[in-house]
Each structure stands twice: as C-alpha cells, then as structure tokens.
PDB file of C-alpha atoms in Angstrom:
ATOM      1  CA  UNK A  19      -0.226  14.068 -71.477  1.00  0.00           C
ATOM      2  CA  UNK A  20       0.352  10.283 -72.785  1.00  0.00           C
ATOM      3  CA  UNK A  21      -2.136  10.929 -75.513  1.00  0.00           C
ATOM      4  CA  UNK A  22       0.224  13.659 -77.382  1.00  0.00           C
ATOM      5  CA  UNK A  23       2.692  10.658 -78.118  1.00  0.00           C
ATOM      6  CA  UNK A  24       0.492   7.383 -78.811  1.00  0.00           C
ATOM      7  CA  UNK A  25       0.323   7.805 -82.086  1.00  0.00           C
ATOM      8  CA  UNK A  26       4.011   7.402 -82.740  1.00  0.00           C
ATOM      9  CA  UNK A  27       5.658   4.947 -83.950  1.00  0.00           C
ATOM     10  CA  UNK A  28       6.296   1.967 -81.455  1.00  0.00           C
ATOM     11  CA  UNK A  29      10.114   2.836 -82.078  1.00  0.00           C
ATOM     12  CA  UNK A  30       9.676   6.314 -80.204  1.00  0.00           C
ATOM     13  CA  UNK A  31      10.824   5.952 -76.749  1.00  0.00           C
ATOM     14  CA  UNK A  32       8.089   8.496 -75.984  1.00  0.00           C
ATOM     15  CA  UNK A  33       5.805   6.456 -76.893  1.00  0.00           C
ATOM     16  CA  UNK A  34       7.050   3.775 -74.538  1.00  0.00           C
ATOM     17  CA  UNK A  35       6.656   6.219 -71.756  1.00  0.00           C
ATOM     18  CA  UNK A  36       3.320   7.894 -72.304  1.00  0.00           C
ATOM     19  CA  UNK A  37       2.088   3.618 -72.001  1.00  0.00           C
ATOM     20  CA  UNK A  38       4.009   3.267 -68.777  1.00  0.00           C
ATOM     21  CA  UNK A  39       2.475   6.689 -67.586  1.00  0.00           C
ATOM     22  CA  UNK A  40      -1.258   5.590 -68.877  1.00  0.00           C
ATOM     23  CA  UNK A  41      -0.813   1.958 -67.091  1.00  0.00           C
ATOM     24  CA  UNK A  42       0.169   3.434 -63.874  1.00  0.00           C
ATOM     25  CA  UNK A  43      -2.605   5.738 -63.990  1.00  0.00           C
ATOM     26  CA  UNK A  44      -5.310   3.046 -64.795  1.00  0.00           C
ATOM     27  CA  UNK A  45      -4.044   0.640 -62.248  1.00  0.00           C
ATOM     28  CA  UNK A  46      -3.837   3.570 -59.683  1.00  0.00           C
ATOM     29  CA  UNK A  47      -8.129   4.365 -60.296  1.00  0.00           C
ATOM     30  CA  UNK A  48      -8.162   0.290 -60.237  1.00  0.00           C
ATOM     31  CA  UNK A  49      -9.655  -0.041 -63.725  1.00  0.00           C
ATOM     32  CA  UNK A  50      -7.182  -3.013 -62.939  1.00  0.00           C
ATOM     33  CA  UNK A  51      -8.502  -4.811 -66.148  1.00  0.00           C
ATOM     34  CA  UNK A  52      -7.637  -1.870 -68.697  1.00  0.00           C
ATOM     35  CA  UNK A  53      -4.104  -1.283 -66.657  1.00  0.00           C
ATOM     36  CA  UNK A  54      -3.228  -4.828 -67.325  1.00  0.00           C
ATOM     37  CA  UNK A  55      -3.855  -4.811 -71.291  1.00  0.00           C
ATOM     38  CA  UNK A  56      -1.615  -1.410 -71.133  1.00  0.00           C
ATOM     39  CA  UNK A  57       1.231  -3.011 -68.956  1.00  0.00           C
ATOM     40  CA  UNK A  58       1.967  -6.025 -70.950  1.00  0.00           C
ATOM     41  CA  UNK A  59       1.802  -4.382 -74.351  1.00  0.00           C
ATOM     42  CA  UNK A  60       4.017  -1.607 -72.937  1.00  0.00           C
ATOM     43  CA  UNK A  61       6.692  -4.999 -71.875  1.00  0.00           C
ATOM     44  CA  UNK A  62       6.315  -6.278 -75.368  1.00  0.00           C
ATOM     45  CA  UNK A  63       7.150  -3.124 -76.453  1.00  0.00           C
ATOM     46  CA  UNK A  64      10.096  -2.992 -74.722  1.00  0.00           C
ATOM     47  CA  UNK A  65      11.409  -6.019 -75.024  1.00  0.00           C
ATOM     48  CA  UNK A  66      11.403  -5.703 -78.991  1.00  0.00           C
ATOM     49  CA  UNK A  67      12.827  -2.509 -78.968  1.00  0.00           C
ATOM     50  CA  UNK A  68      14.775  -1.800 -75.251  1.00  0.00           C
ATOM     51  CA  UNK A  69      15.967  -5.484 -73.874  1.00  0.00           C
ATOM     52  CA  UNK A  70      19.415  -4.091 -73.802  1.00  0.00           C
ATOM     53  CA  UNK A  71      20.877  -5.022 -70.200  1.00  0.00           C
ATOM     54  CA  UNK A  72      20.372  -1.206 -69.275  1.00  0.00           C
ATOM     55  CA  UNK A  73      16.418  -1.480 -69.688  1.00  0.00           C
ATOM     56  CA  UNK A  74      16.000  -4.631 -67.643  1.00  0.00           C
ATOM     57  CA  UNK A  75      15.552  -2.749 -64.698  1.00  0.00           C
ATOM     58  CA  UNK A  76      12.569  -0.928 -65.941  1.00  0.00           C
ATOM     59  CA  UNK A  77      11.224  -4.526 -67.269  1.00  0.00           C
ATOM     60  CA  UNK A  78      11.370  -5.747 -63.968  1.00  0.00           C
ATOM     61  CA  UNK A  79       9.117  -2.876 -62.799  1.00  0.00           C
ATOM     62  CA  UNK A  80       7.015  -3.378 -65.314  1.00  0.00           C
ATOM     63  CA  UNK A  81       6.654  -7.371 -64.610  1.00  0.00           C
ATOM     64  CA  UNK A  82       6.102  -6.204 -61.246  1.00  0.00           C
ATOM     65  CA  UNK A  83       2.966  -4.408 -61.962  1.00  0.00           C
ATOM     66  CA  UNK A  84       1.512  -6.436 -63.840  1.00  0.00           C
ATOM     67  CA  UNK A  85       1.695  -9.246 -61.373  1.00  0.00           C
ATOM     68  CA  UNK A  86      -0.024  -6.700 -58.815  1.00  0.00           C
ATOM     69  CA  UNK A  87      -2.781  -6.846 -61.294  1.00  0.00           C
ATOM     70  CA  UNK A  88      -3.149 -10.397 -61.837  1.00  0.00           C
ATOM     71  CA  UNK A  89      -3.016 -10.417 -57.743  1.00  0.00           C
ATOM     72  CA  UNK A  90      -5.985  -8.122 -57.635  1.00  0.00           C
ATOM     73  CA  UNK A  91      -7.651  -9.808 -60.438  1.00  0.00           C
ATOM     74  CA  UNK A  92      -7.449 -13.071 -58.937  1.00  0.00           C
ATOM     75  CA  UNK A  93      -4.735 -14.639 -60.950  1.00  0.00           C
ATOM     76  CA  UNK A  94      -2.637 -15.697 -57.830  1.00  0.00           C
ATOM     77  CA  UNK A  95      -1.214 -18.349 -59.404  1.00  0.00           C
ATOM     78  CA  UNK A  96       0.098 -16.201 -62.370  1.00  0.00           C
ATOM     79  CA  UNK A  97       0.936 -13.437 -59.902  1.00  0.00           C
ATOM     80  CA  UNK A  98       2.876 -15.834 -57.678  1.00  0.00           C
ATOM     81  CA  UNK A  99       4.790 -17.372 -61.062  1.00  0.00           C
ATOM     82  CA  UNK A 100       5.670 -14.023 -62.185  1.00  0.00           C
ATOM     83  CA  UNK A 101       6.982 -12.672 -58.765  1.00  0.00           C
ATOM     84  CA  UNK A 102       9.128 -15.604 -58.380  1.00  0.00           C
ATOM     85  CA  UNK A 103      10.802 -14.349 -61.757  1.00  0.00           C
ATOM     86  CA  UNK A 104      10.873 -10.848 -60.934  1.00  0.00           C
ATOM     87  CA  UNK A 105      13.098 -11.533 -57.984  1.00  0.00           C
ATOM     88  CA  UNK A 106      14.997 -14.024 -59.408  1.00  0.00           C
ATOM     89  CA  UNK A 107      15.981 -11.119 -62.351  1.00  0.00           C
ATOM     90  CA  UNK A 108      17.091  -9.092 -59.821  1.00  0.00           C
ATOM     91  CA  UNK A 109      19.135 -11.836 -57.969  1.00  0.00           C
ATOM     92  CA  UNK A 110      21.064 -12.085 -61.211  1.00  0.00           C
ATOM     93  CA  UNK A 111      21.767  -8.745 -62.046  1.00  0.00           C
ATOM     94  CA  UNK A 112      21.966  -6.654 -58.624  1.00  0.00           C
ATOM     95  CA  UNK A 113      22.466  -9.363 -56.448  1.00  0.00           C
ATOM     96  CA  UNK A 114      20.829 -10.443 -53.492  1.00  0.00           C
ATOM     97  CA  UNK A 115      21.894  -7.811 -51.316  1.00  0.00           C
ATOM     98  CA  UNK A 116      20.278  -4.852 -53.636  1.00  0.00           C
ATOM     99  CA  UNK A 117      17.631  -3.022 -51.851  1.00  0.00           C
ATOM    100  CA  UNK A 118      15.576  -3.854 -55.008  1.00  0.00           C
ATOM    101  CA  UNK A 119      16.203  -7.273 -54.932  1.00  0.00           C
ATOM    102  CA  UNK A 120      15.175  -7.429 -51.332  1.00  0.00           C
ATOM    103  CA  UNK A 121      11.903  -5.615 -51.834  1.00  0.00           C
ATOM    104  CA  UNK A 122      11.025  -7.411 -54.745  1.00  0.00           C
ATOM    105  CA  UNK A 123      11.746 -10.912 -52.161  1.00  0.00           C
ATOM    106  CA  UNK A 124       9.333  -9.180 -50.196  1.00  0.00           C
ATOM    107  CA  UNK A 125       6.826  -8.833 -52.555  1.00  0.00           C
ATOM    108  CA  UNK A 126       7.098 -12.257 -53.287  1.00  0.00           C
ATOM    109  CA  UNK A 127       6.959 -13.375 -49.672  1.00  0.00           C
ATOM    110  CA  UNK A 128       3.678 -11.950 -49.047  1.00  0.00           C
ATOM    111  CA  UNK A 129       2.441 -13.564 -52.034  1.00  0.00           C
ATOM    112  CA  UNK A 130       4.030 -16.670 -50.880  1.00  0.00           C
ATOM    113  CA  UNK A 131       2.139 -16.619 -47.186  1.00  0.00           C
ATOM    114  CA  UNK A 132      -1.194 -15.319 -48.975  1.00  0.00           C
ATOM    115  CA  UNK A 133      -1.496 -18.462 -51.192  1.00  0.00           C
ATOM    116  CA  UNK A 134      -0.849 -20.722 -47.988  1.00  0.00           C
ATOM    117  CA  UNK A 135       2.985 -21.889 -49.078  1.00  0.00           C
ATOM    118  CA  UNK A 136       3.320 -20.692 -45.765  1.00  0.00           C
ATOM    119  CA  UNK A 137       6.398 -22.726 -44.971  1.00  0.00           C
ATOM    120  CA  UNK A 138       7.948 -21.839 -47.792  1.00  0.00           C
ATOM    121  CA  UNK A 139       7.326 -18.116 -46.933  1.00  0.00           C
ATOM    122  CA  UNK A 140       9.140 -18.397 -43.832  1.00  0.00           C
ATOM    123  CA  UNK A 141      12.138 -20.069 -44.983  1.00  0.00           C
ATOM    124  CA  UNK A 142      12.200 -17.744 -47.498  1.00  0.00           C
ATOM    125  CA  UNK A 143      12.221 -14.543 -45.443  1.00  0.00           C
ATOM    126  CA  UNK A 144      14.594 -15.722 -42.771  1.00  0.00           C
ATOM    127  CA  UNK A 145      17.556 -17.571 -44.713  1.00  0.00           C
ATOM    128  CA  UNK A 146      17.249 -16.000 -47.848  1.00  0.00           C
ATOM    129  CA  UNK A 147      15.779 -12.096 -47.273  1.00  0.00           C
ATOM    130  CA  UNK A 148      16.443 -11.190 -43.763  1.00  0.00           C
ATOM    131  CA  UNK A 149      20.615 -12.041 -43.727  1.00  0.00           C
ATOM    132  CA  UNK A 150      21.468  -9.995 -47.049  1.00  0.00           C
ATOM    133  CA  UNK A 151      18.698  -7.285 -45.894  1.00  0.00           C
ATOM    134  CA  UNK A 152      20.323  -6.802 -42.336  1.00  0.00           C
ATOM    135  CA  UNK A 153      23.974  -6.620 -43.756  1.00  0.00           C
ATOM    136  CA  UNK A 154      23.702  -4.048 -46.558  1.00  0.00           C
ATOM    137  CA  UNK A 155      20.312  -1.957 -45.236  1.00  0.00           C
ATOM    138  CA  UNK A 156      20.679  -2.329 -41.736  1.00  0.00           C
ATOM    139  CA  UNK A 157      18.479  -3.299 -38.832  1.00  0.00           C
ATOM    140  CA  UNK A 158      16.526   0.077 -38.531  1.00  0.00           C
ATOM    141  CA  UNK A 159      15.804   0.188 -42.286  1.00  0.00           C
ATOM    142  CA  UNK A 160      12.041   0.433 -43.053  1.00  0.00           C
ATOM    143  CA  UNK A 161      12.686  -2.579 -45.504  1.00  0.00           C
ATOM    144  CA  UNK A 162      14.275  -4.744 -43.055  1.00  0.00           C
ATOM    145  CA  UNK A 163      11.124  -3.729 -40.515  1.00  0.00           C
ATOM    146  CA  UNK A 164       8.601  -4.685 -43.205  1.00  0.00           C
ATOM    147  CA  UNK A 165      10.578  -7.756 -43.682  1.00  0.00           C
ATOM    148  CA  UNK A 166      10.158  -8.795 -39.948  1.00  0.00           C
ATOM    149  CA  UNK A 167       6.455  -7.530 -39.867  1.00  0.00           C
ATOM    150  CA  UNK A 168       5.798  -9.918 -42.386  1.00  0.00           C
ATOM    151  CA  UNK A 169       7.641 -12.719 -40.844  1.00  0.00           C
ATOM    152  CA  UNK A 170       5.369 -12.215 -37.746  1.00  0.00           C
ATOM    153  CA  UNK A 171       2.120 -11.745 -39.595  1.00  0.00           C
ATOM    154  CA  UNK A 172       2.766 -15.378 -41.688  1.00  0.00           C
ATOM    155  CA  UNK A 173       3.359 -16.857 -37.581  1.00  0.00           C
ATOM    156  CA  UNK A 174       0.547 -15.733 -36.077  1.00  0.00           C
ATOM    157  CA  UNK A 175      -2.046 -15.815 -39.238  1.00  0.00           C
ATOM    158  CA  UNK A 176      -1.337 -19.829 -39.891  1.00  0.00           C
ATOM    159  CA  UNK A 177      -4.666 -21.993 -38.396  1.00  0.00           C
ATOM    160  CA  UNK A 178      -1.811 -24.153 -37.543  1.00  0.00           C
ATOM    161  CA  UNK A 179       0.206 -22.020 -35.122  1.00  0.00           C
ATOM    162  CA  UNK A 180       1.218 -22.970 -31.858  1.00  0.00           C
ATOM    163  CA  UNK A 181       1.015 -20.507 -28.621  1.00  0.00           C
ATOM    164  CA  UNK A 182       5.111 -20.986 -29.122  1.00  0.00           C
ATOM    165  CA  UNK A 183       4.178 -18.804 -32.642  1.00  0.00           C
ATOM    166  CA  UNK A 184       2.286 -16.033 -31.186  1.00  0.00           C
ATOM    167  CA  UNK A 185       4.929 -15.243 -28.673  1.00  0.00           C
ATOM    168  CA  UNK A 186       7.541 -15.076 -31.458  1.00  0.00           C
ATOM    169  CA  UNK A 187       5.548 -12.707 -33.267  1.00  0.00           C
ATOM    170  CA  UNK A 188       5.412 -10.726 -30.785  1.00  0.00           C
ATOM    171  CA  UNK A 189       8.577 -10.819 -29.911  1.00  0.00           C
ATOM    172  CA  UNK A 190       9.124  -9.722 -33.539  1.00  0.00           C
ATOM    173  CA  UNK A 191       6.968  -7.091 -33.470  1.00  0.00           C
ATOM    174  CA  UNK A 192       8.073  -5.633 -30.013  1.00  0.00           C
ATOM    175  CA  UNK A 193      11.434  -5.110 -31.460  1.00  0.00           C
ATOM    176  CA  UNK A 194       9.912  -3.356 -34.895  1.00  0.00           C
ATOM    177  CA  UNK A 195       7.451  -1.349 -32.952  1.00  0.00           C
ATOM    178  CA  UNK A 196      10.442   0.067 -30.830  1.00  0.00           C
ATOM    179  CA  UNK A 197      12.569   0.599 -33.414  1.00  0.00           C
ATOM    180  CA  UNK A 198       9.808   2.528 -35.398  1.00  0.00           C
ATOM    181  CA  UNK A 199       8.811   4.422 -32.967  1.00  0.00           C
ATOM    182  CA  UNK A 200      12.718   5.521 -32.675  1.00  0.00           C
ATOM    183  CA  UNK A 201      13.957   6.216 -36.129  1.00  0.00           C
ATOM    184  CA  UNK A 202      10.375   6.866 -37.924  1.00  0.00           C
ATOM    185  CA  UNK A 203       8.547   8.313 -35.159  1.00  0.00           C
ATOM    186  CA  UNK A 204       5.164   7.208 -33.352  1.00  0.00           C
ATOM    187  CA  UNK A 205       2.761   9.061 -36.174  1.00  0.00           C
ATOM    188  CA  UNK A 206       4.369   7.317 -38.859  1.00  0.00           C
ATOM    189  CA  UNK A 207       1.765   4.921 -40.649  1.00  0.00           C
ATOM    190  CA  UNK A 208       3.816   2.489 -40.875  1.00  0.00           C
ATOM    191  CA  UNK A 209       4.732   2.929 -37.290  1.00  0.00           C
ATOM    192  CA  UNK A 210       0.668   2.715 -36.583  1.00  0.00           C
ATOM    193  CA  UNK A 211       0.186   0.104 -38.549  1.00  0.00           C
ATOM    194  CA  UNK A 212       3.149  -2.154 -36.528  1.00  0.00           C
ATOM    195  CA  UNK A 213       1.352  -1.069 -33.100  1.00  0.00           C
ATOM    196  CA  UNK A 214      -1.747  -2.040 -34.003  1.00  0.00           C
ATOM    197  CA  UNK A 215      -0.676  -5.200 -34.769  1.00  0.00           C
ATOM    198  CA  UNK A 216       1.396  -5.959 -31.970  1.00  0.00           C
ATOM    199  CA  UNK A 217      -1.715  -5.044 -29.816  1.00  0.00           C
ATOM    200  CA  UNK A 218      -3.676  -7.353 -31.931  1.00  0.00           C
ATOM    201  CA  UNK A 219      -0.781 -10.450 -30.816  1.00  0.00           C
ATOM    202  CA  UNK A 220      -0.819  -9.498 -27.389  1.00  0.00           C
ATOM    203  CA  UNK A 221      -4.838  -9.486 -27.259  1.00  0.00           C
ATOM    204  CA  UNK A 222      -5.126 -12.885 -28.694  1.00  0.00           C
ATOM    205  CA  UNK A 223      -1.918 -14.225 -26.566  1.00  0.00           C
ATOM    206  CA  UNK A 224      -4.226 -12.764 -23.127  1.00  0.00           C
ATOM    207  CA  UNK A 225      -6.750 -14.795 -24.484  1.00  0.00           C
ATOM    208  CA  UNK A 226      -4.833 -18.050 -25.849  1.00  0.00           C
TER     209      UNK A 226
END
C-alpha cells in the first residue's frame, strides 16, 4: 500500500513510488484534481533526487500524465505545451523511430487536431509520425493503425473539409479496418471502434 512508505524521507526511492502508485490511482477514479497535485510533486521529486539520464524515461511518463490531467481539466493550452515537450524528450533520447516516441507524437497529434491546429496535426502525422512509424513498427502495428485512424478522423471532423476529404478518410480507414480485422481480429475493440467509424464516413459520404 503507498501509505506504508509516505512518511519517508523524500530521498527513499519508495517513497517516490508509493506517489507514482497513489497518482495513478487518483487519476484512474478521475479525482483528476487530487491526481494532478500528486503527479507534479512526485516530478519534483524526481527531478531533485533521480534526473540522472536513466530516470528520464520515467519523467517523461510522468509529464505525460499530468498533461492528461490538465487535458481533462481544461488546461488545453498547458496540456498541448507540455505534450509538445514530452515528445520532443523522447525525439532526443530514443529517437524518432522509438515506439515511445511515436506514441507520445500521437498523443500529441490528437491534442493538436482537438485544439483546431488542425493543419498542423496533419503535417505532423504524415511527414513526421507515419514514415519513422511504418519503417521500424510496421504497417500492421496497432500504433501505426491508430496513427492512420487519427489521420482520418482530423479529415473528416474539420467544418472545412471537402467531399475530396471524406473519401480519403475512408480510404484510410478501409485499409485499417482490413488490416484489423486480419491481424487483431473482428471482436477486437479497437477493431470495433475502426468499423464503426468507417461506417460513420461512408454514411455521411451517401449523403454528401
């Protein structure tokens, strides 16, 4: 239990773990606020004790989360900042190729398309996530899928799209659904969640 080793000193790497095991906790019940206040004193905590080059992984993480909660607090703006330096960490020490690195672009990405940088989103997935993502994970990998999905949801959700946009998307999301469906299986959710979508794209284009 995280409460046997709180009241050591901040020193005790125990310590340090029972706050990354009580934040992760909190933000899982979404008592967001409360998971937020554990998060960042857990990363000060680390970075005064653990910013050795070995730990930065596990900062990263940490940064991570508490950008999800400023994202479901309303923060965007600090959530969107914070991503962008998440995955730029990564870039420099795993490279842009890591599977990390990738799914931490991703992250971002969404972000990216949720606060209307649209454009940016896009350019973003295609010349900077998708090339590294479908040379070192593959084309079947359930990153590289969620990478695409996303690509397609940014086309067809901007008020701006053209019909040219729609039928990309679907396009897209032929190709993930089919490719899902293949190496994950039909029943997978995330192989439900890609049909349901592309039957969403192909209502609308019926109707466009």
């Amino acid at each position: 239990c995280w409460k046997t080793y709180l009241g050591r000193p901040e020193t005790d790497w125990y310590r340090c773990a029972s706050l990354t095991a009580l934040g992760n906790s909190l933000g899982s019940n979404r008592r967001t606020e409360e998971a937020l206040a554990v998060l960042e004193a857990n990363l000060a905590l680390r970075r005064r004790y653990w910013v050795a080059r070995y730990d930065r992984s596990t900062i990263f993480i940490i940064q991570g989360n508490i950008a999800s909660c400023l994202d479901d607090l309303g923060r965007r703006v600090e959530a969107l900042r914070l991503k962008r330096s998440v995955y730029t960490g990564h870039v420099s020490t795993l490279g842009v190729s890591h599977e990390s690195t990738i799914g931490n672009g991703l992250n971002l990405a969404i972000s990216l398309g949720r606060a209307g940088l649209r454009d940016e989103a896009m350019e973003f997935l295609r010349d900077q996530l998708l090339p590294p993502a479908q040379r070192s994970l593959g084309a079947d990998h359930d990153v590289t899928l969620l990478l695409y999905h996303s690509l397609a949801v940014i086309l067809a959700d901007n008020p701006d799209r053209a019909r040219d946009d729609l039928l990309e998307a679907e396009t897209i999301m032929q190709d993930v659904v089919t490719r899902r469906r293949r190496v994950f299986g039909p029943a997978h959710p995330n192989t439900l969640r890609a049909q349901r979508f592309l039957c969403r794209l192909q209502k609308e284009l019926s109707g466009a």
